[in-house]
XYZ file of C-alpha atoms in Angstrom:
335
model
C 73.502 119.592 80.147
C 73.573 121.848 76.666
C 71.378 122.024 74.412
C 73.840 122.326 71.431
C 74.541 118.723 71.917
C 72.604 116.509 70.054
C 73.154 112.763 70.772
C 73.001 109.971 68.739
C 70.927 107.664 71.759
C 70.228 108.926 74.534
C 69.220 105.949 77.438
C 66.497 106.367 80.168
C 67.621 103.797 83.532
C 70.938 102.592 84.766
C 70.156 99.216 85.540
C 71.091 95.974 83.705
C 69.263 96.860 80.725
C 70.553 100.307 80.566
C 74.264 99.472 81.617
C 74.466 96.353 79.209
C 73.184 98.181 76.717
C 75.759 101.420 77.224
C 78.232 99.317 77.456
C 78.031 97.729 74.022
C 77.780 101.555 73.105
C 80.812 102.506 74.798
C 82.748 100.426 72.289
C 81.155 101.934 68.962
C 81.413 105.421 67.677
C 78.106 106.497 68.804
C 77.338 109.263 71.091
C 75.386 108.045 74.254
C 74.089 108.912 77.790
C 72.337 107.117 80.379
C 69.975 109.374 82.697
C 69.366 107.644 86.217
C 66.797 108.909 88.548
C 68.869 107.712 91.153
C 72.220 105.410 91.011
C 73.255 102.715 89.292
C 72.209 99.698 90.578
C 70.014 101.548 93.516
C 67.021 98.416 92.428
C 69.146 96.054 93.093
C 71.200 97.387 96.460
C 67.570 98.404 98.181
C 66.513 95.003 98.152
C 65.702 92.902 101.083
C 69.356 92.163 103.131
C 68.990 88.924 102.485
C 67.974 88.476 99.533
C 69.902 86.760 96.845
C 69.589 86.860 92.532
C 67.554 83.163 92.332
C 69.484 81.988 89.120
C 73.175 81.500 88.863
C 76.020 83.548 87.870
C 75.812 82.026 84.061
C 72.825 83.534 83.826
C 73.884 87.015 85.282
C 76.720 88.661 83.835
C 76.228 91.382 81.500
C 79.610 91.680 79.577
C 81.865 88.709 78.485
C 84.519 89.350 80.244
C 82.646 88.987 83.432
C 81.717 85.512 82.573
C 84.194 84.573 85.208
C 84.238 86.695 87.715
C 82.247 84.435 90.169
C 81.724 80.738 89.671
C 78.806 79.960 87.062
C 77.355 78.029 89.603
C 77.423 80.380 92.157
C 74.525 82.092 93.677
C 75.223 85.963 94.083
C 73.634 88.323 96.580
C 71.528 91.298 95.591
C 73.606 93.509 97.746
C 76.591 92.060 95.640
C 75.182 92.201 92.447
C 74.690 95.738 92.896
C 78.023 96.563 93.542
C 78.808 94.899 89.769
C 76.359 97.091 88.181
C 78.296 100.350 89.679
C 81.406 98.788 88.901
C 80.196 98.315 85.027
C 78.422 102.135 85.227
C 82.587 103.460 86.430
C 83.399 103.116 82.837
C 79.719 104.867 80.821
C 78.388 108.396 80.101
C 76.146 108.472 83.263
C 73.970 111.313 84.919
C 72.918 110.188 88.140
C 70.338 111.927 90.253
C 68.351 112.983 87.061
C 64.153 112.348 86.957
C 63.154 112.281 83.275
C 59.729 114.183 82.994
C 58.683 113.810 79.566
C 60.007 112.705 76.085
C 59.013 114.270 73.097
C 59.725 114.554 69.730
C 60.195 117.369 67.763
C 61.308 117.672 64.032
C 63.016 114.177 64.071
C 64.962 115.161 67.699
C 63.565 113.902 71.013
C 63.360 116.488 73.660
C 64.210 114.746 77.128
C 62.585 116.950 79.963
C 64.467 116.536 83.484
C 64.560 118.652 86.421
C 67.885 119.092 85.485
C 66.810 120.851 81.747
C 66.362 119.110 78.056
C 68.631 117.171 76.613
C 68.328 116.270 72.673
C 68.817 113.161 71.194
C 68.025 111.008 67.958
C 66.718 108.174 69.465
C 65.816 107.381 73.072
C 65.711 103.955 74.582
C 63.462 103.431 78.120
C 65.354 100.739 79.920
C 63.501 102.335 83.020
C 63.319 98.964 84.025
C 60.846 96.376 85.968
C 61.769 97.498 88.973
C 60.004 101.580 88.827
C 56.902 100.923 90.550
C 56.087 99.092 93.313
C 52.451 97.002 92.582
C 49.636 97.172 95.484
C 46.120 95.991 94.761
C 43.760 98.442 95.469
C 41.131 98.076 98.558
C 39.481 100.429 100.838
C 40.952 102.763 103.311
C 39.646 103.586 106.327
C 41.659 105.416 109.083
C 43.805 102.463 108.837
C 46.230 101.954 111.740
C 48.499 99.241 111.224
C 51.693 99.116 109.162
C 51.727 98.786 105.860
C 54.881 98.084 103.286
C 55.805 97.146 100.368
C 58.553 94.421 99.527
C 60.898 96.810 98.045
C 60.602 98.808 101.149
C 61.026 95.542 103.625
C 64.494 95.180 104.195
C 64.860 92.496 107.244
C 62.754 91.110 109.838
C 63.771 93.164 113.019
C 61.022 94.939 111.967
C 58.374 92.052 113.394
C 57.793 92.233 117.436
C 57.306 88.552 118.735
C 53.321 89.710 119.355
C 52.947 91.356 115.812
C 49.958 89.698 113.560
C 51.416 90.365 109.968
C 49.548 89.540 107.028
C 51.801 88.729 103.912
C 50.164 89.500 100.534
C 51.402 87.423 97.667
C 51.307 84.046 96.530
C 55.125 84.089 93.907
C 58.535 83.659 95.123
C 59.278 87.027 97.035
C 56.103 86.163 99.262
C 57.667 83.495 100.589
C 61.067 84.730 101.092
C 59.308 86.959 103.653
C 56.871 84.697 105.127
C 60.170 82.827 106.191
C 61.472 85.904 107.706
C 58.925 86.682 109.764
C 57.977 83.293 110.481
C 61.403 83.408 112.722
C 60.078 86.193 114.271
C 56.220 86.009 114.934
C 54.213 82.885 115.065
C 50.836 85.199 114.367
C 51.776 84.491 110.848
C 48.865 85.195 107.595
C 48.525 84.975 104.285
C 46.453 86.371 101.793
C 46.146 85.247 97.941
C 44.224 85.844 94.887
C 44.100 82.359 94.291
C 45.972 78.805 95.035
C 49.248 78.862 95.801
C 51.650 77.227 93.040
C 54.825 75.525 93.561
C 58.349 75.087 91.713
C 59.878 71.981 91.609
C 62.798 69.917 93.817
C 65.869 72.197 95.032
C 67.600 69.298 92.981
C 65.801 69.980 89.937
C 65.834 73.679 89.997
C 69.756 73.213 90.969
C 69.698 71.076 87.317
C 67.507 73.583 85.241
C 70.025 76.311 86.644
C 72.926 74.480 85.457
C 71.496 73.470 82.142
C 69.694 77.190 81.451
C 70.209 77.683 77.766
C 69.287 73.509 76.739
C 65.938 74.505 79.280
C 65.487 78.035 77.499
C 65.536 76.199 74.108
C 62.852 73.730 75.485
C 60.666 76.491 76.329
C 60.857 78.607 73.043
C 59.600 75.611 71.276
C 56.254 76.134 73.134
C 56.101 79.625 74.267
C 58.196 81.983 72.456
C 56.420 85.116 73.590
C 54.432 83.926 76.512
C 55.420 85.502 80.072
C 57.067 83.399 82.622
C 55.710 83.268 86.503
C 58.568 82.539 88.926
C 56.394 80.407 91.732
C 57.550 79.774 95.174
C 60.249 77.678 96.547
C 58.747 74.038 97.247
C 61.019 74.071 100.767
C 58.055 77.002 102.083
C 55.214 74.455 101.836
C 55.017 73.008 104.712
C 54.739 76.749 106.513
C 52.571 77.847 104.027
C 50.003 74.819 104.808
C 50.429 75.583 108.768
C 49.360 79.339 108.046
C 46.022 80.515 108.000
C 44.645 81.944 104.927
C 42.997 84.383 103.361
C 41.239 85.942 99.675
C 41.847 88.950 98.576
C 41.455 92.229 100.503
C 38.611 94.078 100.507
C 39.363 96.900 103.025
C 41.125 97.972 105.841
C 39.989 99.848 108.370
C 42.053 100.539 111.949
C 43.926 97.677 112.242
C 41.063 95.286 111.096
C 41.615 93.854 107.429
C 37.794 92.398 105.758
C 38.606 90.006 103.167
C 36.238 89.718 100.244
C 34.740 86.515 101.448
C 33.432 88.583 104.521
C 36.282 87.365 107.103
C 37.794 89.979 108.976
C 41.303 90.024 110.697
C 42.733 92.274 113.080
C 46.964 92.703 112.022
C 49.198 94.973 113.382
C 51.515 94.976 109.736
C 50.714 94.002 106.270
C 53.485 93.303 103.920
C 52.394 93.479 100.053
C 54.668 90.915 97.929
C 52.711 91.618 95.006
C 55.287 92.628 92.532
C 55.743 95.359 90.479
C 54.169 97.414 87.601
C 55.698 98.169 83.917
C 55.472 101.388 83.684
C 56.496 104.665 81.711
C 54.835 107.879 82.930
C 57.015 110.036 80.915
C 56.290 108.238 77.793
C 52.405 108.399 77.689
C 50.832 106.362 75.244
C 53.862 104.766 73.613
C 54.500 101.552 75.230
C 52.764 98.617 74.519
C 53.673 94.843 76.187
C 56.089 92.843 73.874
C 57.563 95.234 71.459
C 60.585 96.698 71.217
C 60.002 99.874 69.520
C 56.868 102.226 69.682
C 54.109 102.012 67.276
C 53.421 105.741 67.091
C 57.093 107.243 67.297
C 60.184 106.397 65.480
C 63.226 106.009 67.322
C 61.852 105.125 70.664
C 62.645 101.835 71.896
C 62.603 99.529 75.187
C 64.686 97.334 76.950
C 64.032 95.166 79.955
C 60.641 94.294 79.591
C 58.573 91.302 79.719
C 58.547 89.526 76.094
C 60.337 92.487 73.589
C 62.172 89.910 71.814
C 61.529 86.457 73.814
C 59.802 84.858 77.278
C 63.545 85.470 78.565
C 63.657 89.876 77.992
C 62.341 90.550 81.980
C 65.355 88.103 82.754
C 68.975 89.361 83.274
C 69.709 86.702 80.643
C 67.396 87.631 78.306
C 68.582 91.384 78.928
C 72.295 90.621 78.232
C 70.879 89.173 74.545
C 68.640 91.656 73.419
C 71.108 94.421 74.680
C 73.417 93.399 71.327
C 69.877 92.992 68.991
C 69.027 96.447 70.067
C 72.118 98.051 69.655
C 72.509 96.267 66.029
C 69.199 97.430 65.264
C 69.752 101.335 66.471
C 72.935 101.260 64.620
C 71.331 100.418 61.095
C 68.966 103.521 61.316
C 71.268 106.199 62.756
């Protein structure tokens, strides 16, 4: 770091948003960096083992001439698509290892606080991603003596003991790629939800909507431009999911015993929370706000990644790989 370098965008988060959008950097005249609090593609490569991306490779690739690396209609494993993500960061302006603190600007500059020092920039884009903090519903503690983990910190199911009563929290997709985990392992199997359960459609149909992504993508902007898409659970997992006892939401936990809010209690010996994660920015206090790009209160700030910034499709890897190129247009007009 120096301080006598001022640079023309500087880029918080080296996942997809942050690597597409270097990238398309990387072939202007603009001076860039990307600041990672950890490395490129760590979100991806600390997912569950088995765990694969749930749309195909169409949808997935962040530079053109990737479009053929893997078969379009190939399915891609999160371990896998990691490895892309480094292989796309080999070529960028990258500082790995480097926790962003605070942003702030001063006389038209941004001051980026790390632990590493301040680095100065003209305009700073979070692509932090949706993937920074883990989401767990809040319920009281007492004492409590069984396990519990979060999805991003579950990783496979040798974890479950045949004997083990595990509740599963969650109701969406990544729910029931564990409750079919540890439904191989343990048959004292539970679930708890917030509400009904929802289903997608046929593997055949999904298989179809995969194929045809940007005719089904047009479809839905017609009706819900802006509006955010839920990702529901795999119609195979129904049957286990109707041979599972379950549950409302939690209302505490003490020991090992879990009390539900209806006033049923449950003693478990691991919880696992599939509840998602949270957008956050804790070094930009104040600034964000759902479904824009750019901050309301300071110029030159601007996101990437997030739910709705430019379309339904802006969470999505697809939707990232657009808005990358709208962003970086849009930048370049002002600098």
């Amino acid at each position: 770091m120096s301080n006598d370098i001022i640079f023309d965008i500087l880029i918080i988060g080296a996942g997809p948003a942050g690597l597409a959008l270097g990238n398309i950097l990387s072939k202007k005249s603009s001076k860039y960096l990307i600041l990672e609090k950890g490395s490129v593609g760590n979100s991806f490569s600390n997912m569950p083992d088995n765990l694969s991306l749930i749309t195909y490779w169409r949808s997935n690739y962040l530079r053109g001439e990737d479009k053929n690396l893997y078969e379009l209609d190939s399915v891609i494993s999160a371990k896998s698509y990691a490895e892309y993500l480094r292989k796309i960061g080999q070529g960028l302006n990258i500082r790995e290892n480097t926790v962003v603190k605070s942003v702030e600007k001063i006389d038209r500059i941004f001051h980026i606080t790390t632990e590493e020092g301040v680095f100065l920039a003209k305009k700073v884009v979070d692509a932090s991603g949706y993937f920074s903090k883990p989401f767990t519903p809040s319920f009281s503690k007492v004492n409590p003596t069984c396990e519990m983990i979060h999805f991003s910190q579950y990783k496979n199911n040798s974890i479950i003991g045949s004997d083990d009563r595990v509740l599963i929290v969650g109701a969406r997709l990544s729910a029931g790629q564990v409750l079919e985990e540890v439904a191989q392992r343990t048959k004292n199997l539970f679930l708890c939800t917030r509400g009904e359960v929802k289903f997608s459609s046929k593997e055949s149909i999904r298989k179809w909507c995969l194929r045809n992504i940007k005719f089904i993508d047009f479809l839905i902007s017609l009706f819900s431009l802006r509006k955010k898409l839920e990702v529901y659970m795999d119609l195979e997992r129904r049957p286990l999911i109707e041979n599972i006892r379950k549950y409302p939401e939690i209302f505490s936990v003490e020991g090992r015993v879990v009390t539900f809010k209806n006033g049923q209690s449950l003693e478990v010996d691991k919880i696992i929370f599939a509840t998602g994660f949270c957008e956050t920015t804790p070094h930009i206090t104040g600034d964000y706000q759902r479904g824009h790009i750019q901050s309301f209160t300071t110029p030159g700030l601007y996101f990437l990644g997030r739910e709705c910034l430019f379309n339904f499709k802006s969470r999505f890897l697809r939707g990232i790989r657009e808005d990358a190129f709208r962003l970086a247009k849009k930048i370049e007009e002002t600098l």
